[in-house]
Coordinates of C-alpha atoms in Angstrom, one line a residue:
Chain A
X28 CA 0.0 0.0 0.0
X29 CA 1.3 3.4 -0.8
X30 CA 1.9 6.1 1.7
X31 CA -1.0 8.0 3.1
X32 CA -0.8 11.7 1.9
X33 CA -0.2 10.8 -1.7
X34 CA -3.3 8.6 -1.8
X35 CA -5.4 11.2 0.0
X36 CA -4.2 13.8 -2.5
X37 CA -5.0 11.6 -5.5
X38 CA -8.5 10.9 -4.3
X39 CA -9.2 14.6 -3.9
X40 CA -8.0 15.2 -7.4
X41 CA -10.2 12.3 -8.6
X42 CA -13.1 14.1 -6.9
X43 CA -12.4 17.0 -9.2
X44 CA -12.7 14.6 -12.1
X45 CA -9.0 14.5 -12.8
X46 CA -8.7 11.4 -15.0
X47 CA -4.9 11.3 -14.8
X48 CA -5.3 11.2 -11.0
X49 CA -7.6 8.2 -11.3
X50 CA -5.0 6.4 -13.4
X51 CA -2.2 7.2 -10.9
X52 CA -4.5 6.1 -8.1
X53 CA -5.2 2.9 -10.0
X54 CA -1.5 2.2 -10.5
X55 CA -0.8 2.7 -6.8
X56 CA -3.7 0.8 -5.4
X57 CA -5.3 -1.7 -7.8
X58 CA -3.0 -4.6 -6.9
X59 CA -4.1 -4.3 -3.3
X60 CA -7.8 -3.8 -4.0
X61 CA -7.6 -6.7 -6.5
X62 CA -6.0 -8.9 -3.9
X63 CA -8.8 -7.9 -1.4
X64 CA -11.5 -8.8 -4.0
X65 CA -9.9 -12.1 -4.8
X66 CA -9.7 -13.0 -1.2
X67 CA -13.4 -12.3 -0.7
X68 CA -14.7 -13.8 -3.9
X69 CA -12.3 -16.7 -4.2
X70 CA -11.6 -16.4 -7.9
X71 CA -10.0 -14.0 -10.3
X72 CA -12.9 -13.7 -12.8
X73 CA -15.4 -12.4 -10.3
X74 CA -12.8 -10.2 -8.8
X75 CA -12.0 -8.6 -12.2
X76 CA -15.6 -7.6 -12.7
X77 CA -15.8 -6.2 -9.2
X78 CA -12.5 -4.3 -9.5
X79 CA -14.0 -2.4 -12.5
X80 CA -17.1 -1.5 -10.4
X81 CA -14.8 -0.5 -7.6
X82 CA -12.9 2.1 -9.5
X83 CA -16.0 3.4 -11.2
X84 CA -17.5 3.9 -7.8
X85 CA -14.3 5.6 -6.7
X86 CA -14.6 7.9 -9.6
X87 CA -18.2 8.7 -8.8
X88 CA -17.8 9.1 -5.0
X89 CA -14.4 10.7 -4.7
X90 CA -15.9 14.2 -4.3
X91 CA -17.4 13.0 -1.1
X92 CA -14.0 12.0 0.4
X93 CA -13.3 14.0 3.4
X94 CA -9.5 14.2 4.1
X95 CA -10.2 15.2 7.7
X96 CA -11.9 11.9 8.5
X97 CA -11.1 8.4 7.2
X98 CA -7.6 7.9 5.6
X99 CA -7.5 7.5 1.9
X100 CA -6.5 3.8 2.1
X101 CA -9.3 3.1 4.5
X102 CA -11.8 4.8 2.2
X103 CA -10.6 2.8 -0.8
X104 CA -10.5 -0.5 1.0
X105 CA -14.0 0.1 2.3
X106 CA -15.3 0.7 -1.2
X107 CA -13.5 -2.5 -2.4
X108 CA -14.7 -4.6 0.5
X109 CA -18.3 -3.5 0.3
X110 CA -18.5 -4.0 -3.4
X111 CA -17.0 -7.5 -3.2
X112 CA -19.1 -8.5 -0.2
X113 CA -22.2 -7.4 -2.0
X114 CA -21.4 -9.7 -4.9
X115 CA -20.5 -12.4 -2.5
X116 CA -23.9 -12.1 -0.7
X117 CA -25.7 -12.2 -4.1
X118 CA -24.3 -15.6 -4.9
X119 CA -26.5 -18.5 -4.3
X120 CA -25.1 -20.8 -1.7
X121 CA -24.3 -23.6 -4.1
X122 CA -22.0 -21.3 -6.1
X123 CA -20.0 -20.3 -3.1
X124 CA -16.4 -21.1 -3.9
X125 CA -14.6 -22.1 -0.8
X126 CA -11.0 -21.9 -2.0
X127 CA -10.3 -18.5 -0.4
X128 CA -8.4 -20.2 2.3
X129 CA -5.7 -21.2 -0.2
X130 CA -5.2 -17.7 -1.6
X131 CA -3.8 -15.9 1.4
X132 CA -2.3 -17.2 4.6
X133 CA -1.9 -15.5 7.9
X134 CA 1.8 -14.6 7.4
X135 CA 2.3 -11.0 6.1
X136 CA 3.7 -10.8 2.6
X137 CA 7.3 -9.6 3.1
X138 CA 7.2 -7.7 -0.2
X139 CA 4.4 -5.5 1.0
X140 CA 5.1 -2.1 2.4
X141 CA 3.4 -2.5 5.7
X142 CA 1.8 0.3 7.6
X143 CA 4.2 0.4 10.4
X144 CA 2.3 2.4 12.9
X145 CA 0.7 2.3 16.3
X146 CA -2.6 1.1 14.9
X147 CA -1.0 -1.8 13.2
X148 CA 0.9 -3.2 16.1
X149 CA -1.9 -2.5 18.5
X150 CA -4.5 -4.4 16.4
X151 CA -2.2 -7.4 16.2
X152 CA -1.6 -7.4 19.9
X153 CA -5.3 -7.0 20.7
X154 CA -6.4 -9.7 18.3
X155 CA -3.9 -12.0 20.1
X156 CA -5.5 -11.0 23.4
X157 CA -8.9 -12.3 22.4
X158 CA -10.0 -15.4 24.3
X159 CA -9.8 -18.9 22.8
X160 CA -7.4 -17.9 20.0
X161 CA -10.4 -16.1 18.4
X162 CA -8.0 -13.5 16.8
X163 CA -7.3 -15.7 13.9
X164 CA -11.0 -16.3 13.3
X165 CA -11.7 -12.5 13.4
X166 CA -9.0 -12.2 10.6
X167 CA -10.7 -14.9 8.6
X168 CA -14.1 -13.3 8.9
X169 CA -12.9 -9.8 8.0
X170 CA -10.6 -10.9 5.1
X171 CA -13.2 -13.3 3.7
X172 CA -16.2 -11.1 4.0
X173 CA -18.0 -13.8 5.9
X174 CA -21.6 -13.1 6.9
X175 CA -22.8 -14.0 10.4
X176 CA -24.5 -17.0 8.8
X177 CA -21.2 -18.2 7.2
X178 CA -19.4 -17.7 10.5
X179 CA -22.0 -19.8 12.3
X180 CA -21.8 -22.5 9.6
X181 CA -18.0 -22.5 9.9
X182 CA -18.0 -22.7 13.7
X183 CA -20.9 -25.2 13.6
X184 CA -22.8 -23.2 16.1
X185 CA -26.3 -21.6 16.0
X186 CA -26.5 -18.1 14.4
X187 CA -27.2 -16.3 17.7
X188 CA -24.2 -17.9 19.3
X189 CA -22.0 -16.6 16.5
X190 CA -23.5 -13.2 16.7
X191 CA -23.1 -13.0 20.5
X192 CA -19.5 -14.2 20.3
X193 CA -18.4 -11.8 17.5
X194 CA -20.1 -8.8 19.1
X195 CA -18.3 -9.5 22.4
X196 CA -15.0 -9.8 20.5
X197 CA -15.5 -6.6 18.8
X198 CA -16.3 -4.8 22.0
X199 CA -13.2 -6.3 23.6
X200 CA -11.1 -5.3 20.6
X201 CA -12.3 -1.7 20.8
X202 CA -11.6 -1.5 24.6
X203 CA -8.1 -3.0 24.0
X204 CA -7.3 -0.6 21.2
X205 CA -8.5 2.4 23.0
X206 CA -6.3 1.7 26.0
Chain B
X22 CA -29.4 17.9 17.3
X23 CA -27.3 14.8 17.1
X24 CA -28.2 12.1 19.5
X25 CA -25.4 10.2 21.2
X26 CA -24.9 6.7 19.8
X27 CA -26.2 3.9 21.9
X28 CA -24.1 0.8 22.5
X29 CA -26.2 -1.0 20.0
X30 CA -25.4 1.7 17.4
X31 CA -21.7 1.2 18.0
X32 CA -22.1 -2.5 17.6
X33 CA -24.0 -2.1 14.4
X34 CA -21.2 0.3 13.1
X35 CA -18.6 -2.3 14.0
X36 CA -20.5 -5.1 12.3
X37 CA -20.8 -3.0 9.2
X38 CA -17.1 -2.3 9.1
X39 CA -16.4 -6.0 9.8
X40 CA -18.5 -6.9 6.8
X41 CA -20.7 -9.5 8.5
X42 CA -24.0 -7.9 7.6
X43 CA -26.5 -9.2 5.1
X44 CA -27.3 -7.0 2.0
X45 CA -30.4 -5.3 3.4
X46 CA -28.5 -4.5 6.6
X47 CA -25.6 -3.1 4.6
X48 CA -28.0 -0.9 2.7
X49 CA -29.5 0.3 6.0
X50 CA -26.1 1.0 7.4
X51 CA -25.1 3.0 4.3
X52 CA -28.2 5.1 4.5
X53 CA -27.6 5.7 8.1
X54 CA -24.1 6.9 7.3
X55 CA -25.5 9.4 4.9
X56 CA -28.0 10.8 7.4
X57 CA -26.2 10.5 10.7
X58 CA -22.8 12.0 11.0
X59 CA -22.1 10.5 14.4
X60 CA -22.8 7.0 13.1
X61 CA -20.7 7.7 10.0
X62 CA -17.8 8.8 12.2
X63 CA -18.1 5.6 14.3
X64 CA -18.1 3.5 11.2
X65 CA -15.0 5.3 9.9
X66 CA -13.2 4.8 13.2
X67 CA -13.9 1.1 13.0
X68 CA -12.7 1.0 9.4
X69 CA -9.4 2.5 10.5
X70 CA -9.1 0.2 13.4
X71 CA -9.5 -2.9 11.3
X72 CA -7.5 -1.8 8.3
X73 CA -4.1 -3.2 9.4
X74 CA -5.6 -6.7 8.9
X75 CA -5.4 -6.0 5.2
X76 CA -1.6 -6.1 5.4
X77 CA -2.0 -9.9 5.1
X78 CA -3.7 -9.7 1.8
X79 CA -1.4 -10.4 -1.1
X80 CA -1.3 -7.9 -3.9
X81 CA -2.2 -9.2 -7.3
X82 CA -1.6 -7.1 -10.4
X83 CA -4.7 -7.1 -12.6
X84 CA -4.7 -7.5 -16.4
X85 CA -4.2 -4.3 -18.5
X86 CA -7.7 -4.7 -20.0
X87 CA -9.3 -4.0 -16.6
X88 CA -7.9 -0.5 -16.7
X89 CA -9.0 -0.2 -20.3
X90 CA -12.6 -1.0 -19.3
X91 CA -12.5 1.4 -16.4
X92 CA -11.0 4.1 -18.5
X93 CA -13.7 3.7 -21.1
X94 CA -16.5 3.7 -18.4
X95 CA -15.4 7.0 -16.9
X96 CA -14.7 8.7 -20.2
X97 CA -17.1 11.0 -21.9
X98 CA -17.8 14.6 -21.4
X99 CA -17.1 15.7 -17.9
X100 CA -17.4 19.5 -18.3
X101 CA -19.9 20.1 -21.0
X102 CA -19.1 22.7 -23.6
X103 CA -22.3 24.6 -24.3
X104 CA -22.9 22.7 -27.5
X105 CA -21.9 19.3 -26.0
X106 CA -24.9 18.7 -23.8
X107 CA -27.4 20.4 -26.0
X108 CA -26.6 18.0 -28.8
X109 CA -26.4 14.9 -26.6
X110 CA -29.2 12.7 -27.6
X111 CA -29.1 10.5 -24.5
X112 CA -29.4 13.7 -22.4
X113 CA -32.6 14.7 -24.2
X114 CA -34.0 11.2 -24.3
X115 CA -33.5 11.0 -20.6
X116 CA -35.3 14.3 -20.1
X117 CA -38.2 13.3 -22.3
X118 CA -38.8 10.3 -20.0
X119 CA -39.3 12.5 -17.1
X120 CA -41.9 14.7 -18.7
X121 CA -41.9 18.2 -20.1
X122 CA -42.5 20.1 -16.9
X123 CA -39.8 18.2 -15.1
X124 CA -37.6 18.7 -18.1
X125 CA -38.1 22.4 -18.0
X126 CA -37.2 22.4 -14.4
X127 CA -34.1 20.4 -15.0
X128 CA -33.1 22.6 -17.9
X129 CA -33.6 25.7 -15.8
X130 CA -30.9 24.5 -13.4
X131 CA -28.6 23.7 -16.3
X132 CA -29.5 26.8 -18.1
X133 CA -28.8 29.2 -15.3
X134 CA -25.4 27.7 -14.9
X135 CA -24.4 28.5 -18.4
X136 CA -23.1 31.9 -19.5
X137 CA -26.2 33.9 -20.3
X138 CA -26.2 35.2 -23.8
X139 CA -28.4 38.0 -22.9
X140 CA -29.2 39.6 -19.5
X141 CA -32.1 37.6 -18.4
X142 CA -35.1 38.6 -16.2
X143 CA -35.4 35.1 -14.9
X144 CA -38.9 35.3 -13.5
X145 CA -40.4 36.4 -16.8
X146 CA -38.3 34.2 -19.1
X147 CA -40.1 31.8 -21.3
X148 CA -38.7 28.5 -22.5
X149 CA -39.7 26.1 -25.2
X150 CA -38.2 22.7 -26.0
X151 CA -38.6 22.1 -29.7
X152 CA -38.8 18.4 -30.5
X153 CA -39.2 16.6 -33.7
X154 CA -40.2 13.2 -35.0
X155 CA -36.8 12.5 -36.4
X156 CA -33.5 11.6 -34.8
X157 CA -32.5 15.2 -34.5
X158 CA -32.0 16.2 -30.9
X159 CA -34.5 18.7 -29.5
X160 CA -33.3 22.2 -28.9
X161 CA -34.1 25.0 -26.6
X162 CA -35.5 28.4 -27.4
X163 CA -35.5 31.1 -24.7
X164 CA -37.5 34.3 -24.9
X165 CA -36.7 37.3 -22.8
X166 CA -39.7 39.6 -22.8
X167 CA -37.7 42.5 -21.2
X168 CA -35.6 42.7 -24.4
X169 CA -38.0 41.1 -26.8
X170 CA -35.2 38.8 -27.7
X171 CA -35.4 35.2 -28.8
X172 CA -32.4 33.1 -28.1
X173 CA -32.2 29.9 -30.1
X174 CA -29.7 27.4 -28.8
X175 CA -29.2 25.1 -31.7
X176 CA -26.6 24.1 -34.2
X177 CA -28.1 23.4 -37.5
X178 CA -26.7 21.3 -40.2
X179 CA -26.9 22.7 -43.7
X180 CA -30.1 21.4 -45.3
X181 CA -29.1 19.1 -48.2
X182 CA -31.8 20.7 -50.4
X183 CA -30.7 24.2 -49.5
X184 CA -33.9 25.0 -47.6
X185 CA -34.1 27.6 -45.0
X186 CA -35.5 27.1 -41.5
X187 CA -38.2 29.5 -40.5
X188 CA -39.4 30.0 -37.0
X189 CA -43.1 30.6 -36.3
X190 CA -45.2 31.5 -33.3
X191 CA -48.7 30.0 -33.3
X192 CA -51.4 31.6 -31.2
X193 CA -54.6 29.9 -30.1
X194 CA -56.4 30.8 -33.3
X195 CA -53.9 28.7 -35.1
X196 CA -52.5 31.2 -37.6
X197 CA -48.7 31.0 -37.6
X198 CA -46.8 34.2 -37.6
X199 CA -43.2 34.3 -38.8
X200 CA -40.4 35.2 -36.3
X201 CA -37.7 35.0 -39.0
X202 CA -35.1 32.6 -40.3
X203 CA -32.7 30.5 -38.2
X204 CA -29.3 30.7 -39.7
X205 CA -27.5 27.4 -40.4
X206 CA -24.5 26.6 -38.2
X207 CA -24.9 29.1 -35.4
X208 CA -27.1 30.0 -32.5
X209 CA -29.1 33.1 -33.4
X210 CA -30.6 35.9 -31.5
X211 CA -33.8 37.1 -33.0
X212 CA -35.4 40.4 -32.2
X213 CA -39.1 40.1 -31.9
X214 CA -41.0 42.9 -33.4
X215 CA -43.7 44.9 -31.6
X216 CA -46.6 43.3 -33.3
X217 CA -45.5 39.8 -32.4
X218 CA -44.4 40.4 -28.8
X219 CA -47.9 39.9 -27.6
X220 CA -47.9 36.4 -29.0
X221 CA -44.8 35.3 -27.1
X222 CA -46.8 34.0 -24.1
X223 CA -47.1 30.8 -22.2
X224 CA -49.1 28.2 -24.0
X225 CA -48.4 29.4 -27.5
X226 CA -46.5 27.1 -29.8
X227 CA -43.2 27.7 -31.5
X228 CA -42.5 25.7 -34.7
X229 CA -39.8 25.4 -37.3
X230 CA -40.6 24.7 -40.9
X231 CA -38.5 24.1 -44.0
X232 CA -38.9 26.9 -46.5
X233 CA -37.2 28.0 -49.7
X234 CA -34.2 30.2 -49.4
X235 CA -35.3 33.6 -48.0
X236 CA -38.2 32.2 -46.2
X237 CA -41.8 31.5 -47.0
X238 CA -43.1 33.5 -49.9
X239 CA -46.7 33.5 -48.6
X240 CA -46.3 34.6 -45.0
X241 CA -47.5 31.1 -43.9
X242 CA -45.5 27.9 -43.7
X243 CA -45.2 26.2 -47.1
X244 CA -42.9 23.4 -46.1
X245 CA -42.9 20.7 -43.6
X246 CA -42.8 21.4 -39.8
X247 CA -39.7 19.8 -38.5
X248 CA -39.8 20.8 -34.9
X249 CA -42.3 22.3 -32.4
X250 CA -42.7 23.1 -28.8
X251 CA -44.9 25.0 -26.4
X252 CA -43.7 28.1 -24.6
X253 CA -43.6 27.8 -20.8
X254 CA -42.8 30.3 -18.1
X255 CA -39.6 29.4 -16.3

């Protein structure tokens, strides 16, 4: 992922309908957003369709980007995730391709420029603090775009149990990170 | 007055950022973000909080054709030249679907953002959208009663048979009165003479007919009517 201020700046320019800025933004971020989409959808073909929708959405919504609030990368990643998750939800269950676990593992890619910052270290530590090794599961849910139902199915527990558990984990996570 | 978020609101925000919601819930959350700035801030805080997990996602470089498709989708006129949007058939087709009054309203907004050709007394201005049966895009005629000036925003192709286009105002009794010729290739300003000014009122019809060079020899349309529209107050 590219450094923060450049991305924020490019998004603002895209908001002014600067096409060159969109291309630069694409060059800087598309590999990451493509990876995110593949991880959620489980195959390249679907991810390719979604990636196009993602950048068209970025083009259309960039004028709403507020540099004072979410960071550019968070804004982009959210658009990517929401778009991919929407497609994932639209699939009928029988089409669900369950190979996403092969695509990415839990070890960070050493070639990636990691966001070395407080937030990064703190999240990792707080995830590790979650009871019953649930940190790994939270990562799987987040990266895979799992619904509550999918989570319940994977854990082989009732839906309400999954909901209660995840909600508790998120509250614990927030408390830990706000320390 | 912004209400403080409940614990349940904060949980909902976290679920939305986590991506565990179903589609209808996601739509509800999106809408809430648009309407509720406190909720939106909570969602954004969660998005930032969870973002570092994405470090684990491997980058995959997409095919070149993906960018080609994106580039094509976002191309097209962004800032419209005056002629660009007026000659855009999809623009007009879109307007025709929403009805004439709505179209006038939509046009008013667009129109007032353009450089006015004449000083306009907005509350007295009359507009007409002249449509035709053919594929030719409709065009706009604006009448400013203060100056008795008719502004015709249209680019005309030269008629292959060398015919002239004549503009007529048609009062309730149905007898067309000539307002003059529209020149090919430019947007014209026509001064409306005293006798005809009274006819430039809401409800009367403007029409364009094809005439021999120099206009109708009879004082009434001799050729086919190729476009018409009703004058409406802005």
